[in-house]
Short mmCIF file of C-alpha atoms in Angstrom, two decimals:
data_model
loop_
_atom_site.label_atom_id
_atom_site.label_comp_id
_atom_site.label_asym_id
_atom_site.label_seq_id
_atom_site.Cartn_x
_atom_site.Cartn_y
_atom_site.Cartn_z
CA UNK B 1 -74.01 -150.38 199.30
CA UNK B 2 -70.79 -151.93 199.77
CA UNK B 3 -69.74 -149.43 202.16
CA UNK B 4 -72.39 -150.37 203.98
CA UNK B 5 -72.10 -153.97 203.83
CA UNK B 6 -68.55 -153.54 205.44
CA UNK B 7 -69.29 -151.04 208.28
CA UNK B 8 -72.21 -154.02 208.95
CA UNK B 9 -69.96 -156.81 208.75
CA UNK B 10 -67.33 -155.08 211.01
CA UNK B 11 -69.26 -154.02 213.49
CA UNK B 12 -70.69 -157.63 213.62
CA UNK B 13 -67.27 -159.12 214.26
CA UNK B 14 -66.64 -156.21 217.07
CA UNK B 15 -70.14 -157.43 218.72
CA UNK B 16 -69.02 -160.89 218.78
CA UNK B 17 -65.77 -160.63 220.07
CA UNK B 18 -66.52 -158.33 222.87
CA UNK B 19 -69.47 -160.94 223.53
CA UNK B 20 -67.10 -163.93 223.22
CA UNK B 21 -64.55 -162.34 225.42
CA UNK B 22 -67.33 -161.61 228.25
CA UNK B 23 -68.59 -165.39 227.88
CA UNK B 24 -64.73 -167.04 228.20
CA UNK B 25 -63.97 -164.40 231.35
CA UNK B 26 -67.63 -165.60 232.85
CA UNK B 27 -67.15 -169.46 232.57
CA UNK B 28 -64.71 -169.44 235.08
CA UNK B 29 -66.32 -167.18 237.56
CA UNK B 30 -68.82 -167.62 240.42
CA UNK B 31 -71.74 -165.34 238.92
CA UNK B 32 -73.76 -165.27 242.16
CA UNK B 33 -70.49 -163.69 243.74
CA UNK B 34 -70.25 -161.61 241.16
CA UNK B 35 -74.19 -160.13 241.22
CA UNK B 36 -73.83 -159.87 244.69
CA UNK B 37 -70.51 -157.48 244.32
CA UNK B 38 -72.48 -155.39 241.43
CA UNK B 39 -75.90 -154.80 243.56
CA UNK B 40 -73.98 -154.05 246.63
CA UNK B 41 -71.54 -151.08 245.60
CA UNK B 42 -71.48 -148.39 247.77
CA UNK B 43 -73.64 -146.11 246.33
CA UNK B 44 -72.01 -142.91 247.60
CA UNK B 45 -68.60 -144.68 245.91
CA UNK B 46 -70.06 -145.23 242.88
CA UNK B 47 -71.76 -141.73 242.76
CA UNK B 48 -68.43 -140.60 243.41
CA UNK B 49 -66.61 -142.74 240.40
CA UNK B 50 -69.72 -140.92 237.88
CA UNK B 51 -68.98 -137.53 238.73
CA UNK B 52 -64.84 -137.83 238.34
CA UNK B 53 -65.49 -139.37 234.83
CA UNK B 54 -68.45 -136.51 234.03
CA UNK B 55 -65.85 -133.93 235.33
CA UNK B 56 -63.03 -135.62 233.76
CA UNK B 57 -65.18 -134.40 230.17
CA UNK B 58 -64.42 -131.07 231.31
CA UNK B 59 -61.07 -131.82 231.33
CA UNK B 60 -60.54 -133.48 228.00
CA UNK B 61 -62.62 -130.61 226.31
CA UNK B 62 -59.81 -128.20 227.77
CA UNK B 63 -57.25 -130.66 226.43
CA UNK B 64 -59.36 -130.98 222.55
CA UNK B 65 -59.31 -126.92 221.97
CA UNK B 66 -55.88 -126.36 223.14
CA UNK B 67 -54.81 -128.45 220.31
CA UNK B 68 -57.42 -127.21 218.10
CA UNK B 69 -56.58 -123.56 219.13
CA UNK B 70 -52.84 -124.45 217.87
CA UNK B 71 -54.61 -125.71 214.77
CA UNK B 72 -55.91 -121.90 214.53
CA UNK B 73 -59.29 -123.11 215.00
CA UNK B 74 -61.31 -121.25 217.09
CA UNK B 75 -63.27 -123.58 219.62
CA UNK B 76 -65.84 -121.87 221.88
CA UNK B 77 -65.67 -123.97 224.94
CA UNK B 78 -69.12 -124.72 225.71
CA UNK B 79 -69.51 -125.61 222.38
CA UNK B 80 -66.66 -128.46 222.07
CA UNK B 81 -67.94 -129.89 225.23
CA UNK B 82 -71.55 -130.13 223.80
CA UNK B 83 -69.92 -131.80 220.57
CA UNK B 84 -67.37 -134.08 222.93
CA UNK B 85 -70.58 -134.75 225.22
CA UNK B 86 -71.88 -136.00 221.29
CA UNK B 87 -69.00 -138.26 220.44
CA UNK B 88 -69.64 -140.11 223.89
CA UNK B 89 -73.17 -141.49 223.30
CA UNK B 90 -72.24 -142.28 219.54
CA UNK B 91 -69.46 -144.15 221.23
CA UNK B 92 -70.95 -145.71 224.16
CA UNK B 93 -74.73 -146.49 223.54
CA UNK B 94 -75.40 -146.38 219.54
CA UNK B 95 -74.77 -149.60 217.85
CA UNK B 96 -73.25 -147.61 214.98
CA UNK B 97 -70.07 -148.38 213.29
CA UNK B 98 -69.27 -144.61 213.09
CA UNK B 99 -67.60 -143.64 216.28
CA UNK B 100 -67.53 -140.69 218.33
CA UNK B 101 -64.29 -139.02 216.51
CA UNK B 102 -66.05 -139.26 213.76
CA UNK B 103 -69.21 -137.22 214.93
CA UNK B 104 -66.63 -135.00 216.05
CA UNK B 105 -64.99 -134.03 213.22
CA UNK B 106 -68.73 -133.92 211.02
CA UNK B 107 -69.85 -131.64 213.79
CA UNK B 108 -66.98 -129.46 213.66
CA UNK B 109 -67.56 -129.29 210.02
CA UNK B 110 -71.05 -128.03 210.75
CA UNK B 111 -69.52 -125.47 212.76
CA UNK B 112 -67.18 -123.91 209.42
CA UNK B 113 -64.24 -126.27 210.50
CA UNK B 114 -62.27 -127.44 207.30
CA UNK B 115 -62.10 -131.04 206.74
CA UNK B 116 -58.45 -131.20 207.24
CA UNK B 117 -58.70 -129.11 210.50
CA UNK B 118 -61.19 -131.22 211.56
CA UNK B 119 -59.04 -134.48 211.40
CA UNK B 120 -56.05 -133.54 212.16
CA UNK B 121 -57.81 -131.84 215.52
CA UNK B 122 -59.15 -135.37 216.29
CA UNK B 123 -56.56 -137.78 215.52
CA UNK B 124 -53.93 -135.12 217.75
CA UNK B 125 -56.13 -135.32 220.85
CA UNK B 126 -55.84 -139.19 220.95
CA UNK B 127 -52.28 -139.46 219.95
CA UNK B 128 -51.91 -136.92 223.17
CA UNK B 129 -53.52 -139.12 225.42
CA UNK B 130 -51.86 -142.08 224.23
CA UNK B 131 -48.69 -140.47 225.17
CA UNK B 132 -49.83 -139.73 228.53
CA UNK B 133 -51.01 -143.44 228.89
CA UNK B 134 -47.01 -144.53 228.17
CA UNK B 135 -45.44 -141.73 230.04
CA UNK B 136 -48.16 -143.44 233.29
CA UNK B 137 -46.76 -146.87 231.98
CA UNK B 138 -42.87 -145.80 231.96
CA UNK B 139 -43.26 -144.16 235.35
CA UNK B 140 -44.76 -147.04 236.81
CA UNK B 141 -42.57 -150.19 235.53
CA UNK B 142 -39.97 -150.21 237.93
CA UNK B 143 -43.01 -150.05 240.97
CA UNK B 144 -44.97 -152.27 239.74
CA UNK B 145 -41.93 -154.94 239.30
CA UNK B 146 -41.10 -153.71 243.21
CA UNK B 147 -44.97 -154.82 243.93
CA UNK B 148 -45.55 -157.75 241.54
CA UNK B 149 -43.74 -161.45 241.51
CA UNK B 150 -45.31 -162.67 238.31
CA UNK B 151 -43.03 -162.49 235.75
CA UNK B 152 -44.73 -163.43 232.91
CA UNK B 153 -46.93 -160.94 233.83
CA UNK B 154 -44.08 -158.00 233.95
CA UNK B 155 -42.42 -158.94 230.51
CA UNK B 156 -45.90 -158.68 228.68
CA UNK B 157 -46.85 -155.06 230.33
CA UNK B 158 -42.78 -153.84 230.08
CA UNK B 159 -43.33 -155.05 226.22
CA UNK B 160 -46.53 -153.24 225.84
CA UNK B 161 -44.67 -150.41 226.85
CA UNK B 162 -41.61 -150.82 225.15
CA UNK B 163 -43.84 -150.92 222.31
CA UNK B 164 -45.85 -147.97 223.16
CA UNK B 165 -42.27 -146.03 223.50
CA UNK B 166 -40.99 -147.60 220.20
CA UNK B 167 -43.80 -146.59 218.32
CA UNK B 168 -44.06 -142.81 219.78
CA UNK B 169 -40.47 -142.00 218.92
CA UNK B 170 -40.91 -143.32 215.21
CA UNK B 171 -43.81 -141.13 214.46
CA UNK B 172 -42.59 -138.17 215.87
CA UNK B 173 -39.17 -138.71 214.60
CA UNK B 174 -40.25 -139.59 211.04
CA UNK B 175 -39.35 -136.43 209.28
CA UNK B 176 -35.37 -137.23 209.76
CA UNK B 177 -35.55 -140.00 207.88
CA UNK B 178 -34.05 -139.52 203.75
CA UNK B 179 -36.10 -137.32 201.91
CA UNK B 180 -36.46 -139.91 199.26
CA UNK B 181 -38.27 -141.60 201.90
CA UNK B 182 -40.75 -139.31 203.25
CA UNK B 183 -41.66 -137.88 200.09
CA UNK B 184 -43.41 -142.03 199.60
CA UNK B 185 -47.14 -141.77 199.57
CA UNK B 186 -47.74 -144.16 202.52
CA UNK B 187 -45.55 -142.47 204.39
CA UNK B 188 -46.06 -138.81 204.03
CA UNK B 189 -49.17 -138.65 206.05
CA UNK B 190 -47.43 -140.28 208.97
CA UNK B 191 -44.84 -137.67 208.93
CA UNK B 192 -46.63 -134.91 208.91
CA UNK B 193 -48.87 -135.95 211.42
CA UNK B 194 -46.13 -136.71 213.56
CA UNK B 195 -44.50 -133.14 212.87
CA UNK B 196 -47.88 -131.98 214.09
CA UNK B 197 -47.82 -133.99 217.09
CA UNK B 198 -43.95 -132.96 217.99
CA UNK B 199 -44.97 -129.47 217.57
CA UNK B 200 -47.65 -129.74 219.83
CA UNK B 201 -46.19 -131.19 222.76
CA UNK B 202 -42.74 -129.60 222.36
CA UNK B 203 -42.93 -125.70 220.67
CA UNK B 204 -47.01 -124.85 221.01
CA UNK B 205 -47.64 -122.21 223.88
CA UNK B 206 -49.38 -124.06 226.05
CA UNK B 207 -47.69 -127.47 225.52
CA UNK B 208 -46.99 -127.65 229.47
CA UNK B 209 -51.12 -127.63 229.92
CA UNK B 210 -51.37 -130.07 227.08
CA UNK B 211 -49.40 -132.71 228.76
CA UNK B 212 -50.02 -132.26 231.89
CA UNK B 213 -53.67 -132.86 231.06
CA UNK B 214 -53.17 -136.24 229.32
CA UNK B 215 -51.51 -137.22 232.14
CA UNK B 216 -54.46 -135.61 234.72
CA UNK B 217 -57.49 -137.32 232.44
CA UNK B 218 -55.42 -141.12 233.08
CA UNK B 219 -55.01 -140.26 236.49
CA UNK B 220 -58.77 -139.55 236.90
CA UNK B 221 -59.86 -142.88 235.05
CA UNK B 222 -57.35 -144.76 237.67
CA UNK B 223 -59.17 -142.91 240.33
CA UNK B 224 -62.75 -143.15 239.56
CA UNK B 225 -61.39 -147.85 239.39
CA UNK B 226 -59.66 -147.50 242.47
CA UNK B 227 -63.61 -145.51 244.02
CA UNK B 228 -65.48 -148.66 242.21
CA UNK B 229 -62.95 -151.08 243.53
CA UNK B 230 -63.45 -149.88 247.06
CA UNK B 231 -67.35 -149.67 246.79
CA UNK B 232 -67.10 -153.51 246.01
CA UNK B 233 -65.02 -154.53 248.61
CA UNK B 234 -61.84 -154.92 246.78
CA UNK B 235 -58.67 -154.74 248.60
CA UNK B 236 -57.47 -152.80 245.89
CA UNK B 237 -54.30 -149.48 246.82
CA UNK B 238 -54.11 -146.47 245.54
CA UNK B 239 -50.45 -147.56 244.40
CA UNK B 240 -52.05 -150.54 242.13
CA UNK B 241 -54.66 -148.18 240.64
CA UNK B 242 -52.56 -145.80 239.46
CA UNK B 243 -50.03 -148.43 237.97
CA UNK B 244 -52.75 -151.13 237.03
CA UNK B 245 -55.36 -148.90 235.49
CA UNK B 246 -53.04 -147.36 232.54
CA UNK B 247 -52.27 -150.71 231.01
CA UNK B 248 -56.32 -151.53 230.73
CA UNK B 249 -57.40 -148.01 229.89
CA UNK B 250 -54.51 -148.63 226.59
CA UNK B 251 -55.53 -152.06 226.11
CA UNK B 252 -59.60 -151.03 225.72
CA UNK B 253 -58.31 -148.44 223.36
CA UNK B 254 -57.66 -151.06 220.62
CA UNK B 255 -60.57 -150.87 218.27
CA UNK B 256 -61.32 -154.39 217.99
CA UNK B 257 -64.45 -154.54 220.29
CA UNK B 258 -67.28 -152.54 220.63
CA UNK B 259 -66.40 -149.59 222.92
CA UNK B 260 -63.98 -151.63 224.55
CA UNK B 261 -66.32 -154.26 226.17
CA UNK B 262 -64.72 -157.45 226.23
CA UNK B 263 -61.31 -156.12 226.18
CA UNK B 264 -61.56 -153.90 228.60
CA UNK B 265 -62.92 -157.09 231.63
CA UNK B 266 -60.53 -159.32 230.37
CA UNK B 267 -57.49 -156.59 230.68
CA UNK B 268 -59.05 -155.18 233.93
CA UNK B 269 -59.43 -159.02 235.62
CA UNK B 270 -55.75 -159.75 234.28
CA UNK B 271 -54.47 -156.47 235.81
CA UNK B 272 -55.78 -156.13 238.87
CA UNK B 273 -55.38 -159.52 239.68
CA UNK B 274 -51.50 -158.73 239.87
CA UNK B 275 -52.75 -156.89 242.64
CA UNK B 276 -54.53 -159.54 244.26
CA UNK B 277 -58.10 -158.61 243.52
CA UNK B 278 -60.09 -161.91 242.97
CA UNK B 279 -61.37 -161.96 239.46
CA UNK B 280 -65.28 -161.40 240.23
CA UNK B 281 -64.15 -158.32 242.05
CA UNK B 282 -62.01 -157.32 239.42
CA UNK B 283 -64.82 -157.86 236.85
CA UNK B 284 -67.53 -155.94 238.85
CA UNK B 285 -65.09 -152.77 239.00
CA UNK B 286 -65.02 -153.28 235.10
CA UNK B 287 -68.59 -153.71 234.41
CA UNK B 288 -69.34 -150.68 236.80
CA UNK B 289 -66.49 -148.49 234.84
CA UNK B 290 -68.50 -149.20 232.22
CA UNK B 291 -71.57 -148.47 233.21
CA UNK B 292 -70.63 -145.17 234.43
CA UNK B 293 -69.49 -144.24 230.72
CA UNK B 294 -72.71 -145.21 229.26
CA UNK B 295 -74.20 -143.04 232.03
CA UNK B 296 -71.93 -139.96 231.03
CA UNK B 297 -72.97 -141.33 226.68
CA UNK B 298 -76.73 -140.69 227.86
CA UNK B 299 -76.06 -137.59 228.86
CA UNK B 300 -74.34 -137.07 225.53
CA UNK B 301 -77.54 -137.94 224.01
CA UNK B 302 -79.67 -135.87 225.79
CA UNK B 303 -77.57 -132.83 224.56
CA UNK B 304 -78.03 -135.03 220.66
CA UNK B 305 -81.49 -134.67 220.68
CA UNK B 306 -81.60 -130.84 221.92
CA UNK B 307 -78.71 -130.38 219.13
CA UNK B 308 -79.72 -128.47 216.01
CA UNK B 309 -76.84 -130.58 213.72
CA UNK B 310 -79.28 -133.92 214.65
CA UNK B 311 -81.89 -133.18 211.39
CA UNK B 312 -79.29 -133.03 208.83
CA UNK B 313 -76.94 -135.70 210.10
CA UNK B 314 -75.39 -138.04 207.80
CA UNK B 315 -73.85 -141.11 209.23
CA UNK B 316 -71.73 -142.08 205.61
CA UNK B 317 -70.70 -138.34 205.78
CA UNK B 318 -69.88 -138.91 208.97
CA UNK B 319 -67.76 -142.33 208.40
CA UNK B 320 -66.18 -140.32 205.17
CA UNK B 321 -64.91 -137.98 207.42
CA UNK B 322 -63.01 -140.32 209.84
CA UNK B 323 -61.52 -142.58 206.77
CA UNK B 324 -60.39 -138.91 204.82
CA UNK B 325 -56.66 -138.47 205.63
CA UNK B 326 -55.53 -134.54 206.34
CA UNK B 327 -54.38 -132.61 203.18
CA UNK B 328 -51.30 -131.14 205.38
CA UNK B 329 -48.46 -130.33 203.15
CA UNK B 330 -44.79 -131.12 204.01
CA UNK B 331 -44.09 -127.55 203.64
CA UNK B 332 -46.85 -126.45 205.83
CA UNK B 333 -45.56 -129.43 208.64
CA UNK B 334 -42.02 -128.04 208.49
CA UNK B 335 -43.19 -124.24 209.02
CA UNK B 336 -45.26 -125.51 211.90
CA UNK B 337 -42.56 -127.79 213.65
CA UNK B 338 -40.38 -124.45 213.20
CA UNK B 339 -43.04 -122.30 214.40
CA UNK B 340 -41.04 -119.91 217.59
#
């Protein structure tokens, strides 16, 4: 009961922020501009923005079961998309507080996946795009201070990624610390997640593939804005997209809001007005980025409803799963991270 009472009461706070957010960005904005942007996008442009982000689930699917073949878990492919294809409606249209990776990793279960497997295969596939967001963000500093006066506006994306940077090097770099160190409880898990994570992207077989398709899956989010941007009107480049987009994609990524509303119009009006983009505009591209993905989630639940998991789903067993850190011994990290 009290688990429950705190999923409830968190996913409350989510709703009102992302509501709160959406009012604040709103007041200042001239909302019969703004309907007139959203019920006048080019249809064929928007059309065009939903199929890269439905193909772009084809794409991350390829990206999940490379890492969960280097777990030595055997995906089928059709069969991760169907359960990615899942994740998306939990995460887009359900007002659940279990998310997507959590489906994920009770589905896998339901497939003879191990727990550990399960969450390790999860938690890897967002760390990997996470890198790819700050490898986009690194690339695309010094252009964006070559395009953009504001410098307020340059320190606090340059510290975002400084940050991002910061952060990626300490996890994956964790096992040199002292032994005495690692061996600490709260620390342990870190390390061999990150050991995981290094061995992924630096020894696995197909760790070329890998990265190149968290950088691809960005790159297709950027495009799919820059589509919506045009279908609006928006004087928005091609340049700006692909140097704009990264910071707001990271940004909705914080799980503070439900499925990134809120954060992701604020980020997305702040951002792309660096480029110019009037905030109206810049809020109808966001709105419309989001209504594609709950487009994509419904298609997600059509598969849900044909899925034979649905009758014996349990949404606590489902939350367990997500909070249940990997049993991944040190000894087992270190023979991976050393694996030829």
């Amino acid at each position: 009961m009290q688990a429950r009472f705190k999923q409830a009461a968190l996913f409350s706070v989510k709703l009102l922020l992302s509501i709160a957010v959406l009012v604040y960005i709103a007041r200042g904005l001239d909302l019969q501009q703004l309907r007139t942007h959203l019920v006048s996008i080019n249809p064929l442009l928007f059309i065009l923005a939903l199929a890269l982000i439905f193909v772009q689930t084809f794409a991350l699917n390829g990206r999940w079961e490379l890492i969960m073949r280097a777990l030595g878990v055997s995906l089928d492919w059709l069969a991760g998309w169907r359960i990615l294809m899942i994740s998306l409606w939990f995460n887009q249209v359900l007002p659940s507080s279990v998310g997507g990776d959590a489906v994920r990793m009770w589905l896998l279960r339901q497939r003879g996946v191990q727990w550990p497997e399960a969450v390790k295969g999860v938690a890897a596939d967002r760390f990997t795009a996470l890198i790819g967001l700050i490898v986009l963000m690194v690339a695309g500093l010094p252009v964006l201070m070559s395009r953009v006066s504001n410098q307020a506006a340059i320190l606090a994306i340059g510290g975002l990624t400084l940050a991002g940077v910061a952060g990626t090097v300490v996890l994956l770099t964790l096992d040199r610390l002292p032994k005495r160190l690692i061996a600490l409880p709260a620390i342990a898990s870190f390390v061999r997640f990150g050991t995981l994570v290094r061995f992924l992207l630096l020894r696995s077989e197909h760790r070329g593939l890998l990265f190149g398709s968290a950088l691809f899956i960005h790159l297709v989010t950027a495009a799919a804005c820059y589509a919506l941007a045009r279908g609006v009107g928006a004087q928005l480049s091609v340049v700006d997209a692909a140097i704009l987009i990264p910071p707001v994609v990271l940004l909705t990524a914080v799980p503070i809001s439900i499925s990134g509303w809120g954060v992701r119009e604020g980020a997305m009006v702040a951002c792309l007005g660096l480029a110019g983009v009037p905030s109206e505009e810049a809020l109808s591209v966001s709105l419309l980025l989001g209504a594609v993905s709950v487009i994509v989630g419904l298609a997600g639940g059509v598969i849900w409803l044909a899925s034979p998991e649905r009758g014996s789903y349990s949404a606590d067993k489902a939350a367990q799963a997500a909070e249940e850190p990997p049993d991944y011994g040190l000894a087992k990290a270190r023979e991976v991270s050393s694996h030829p």
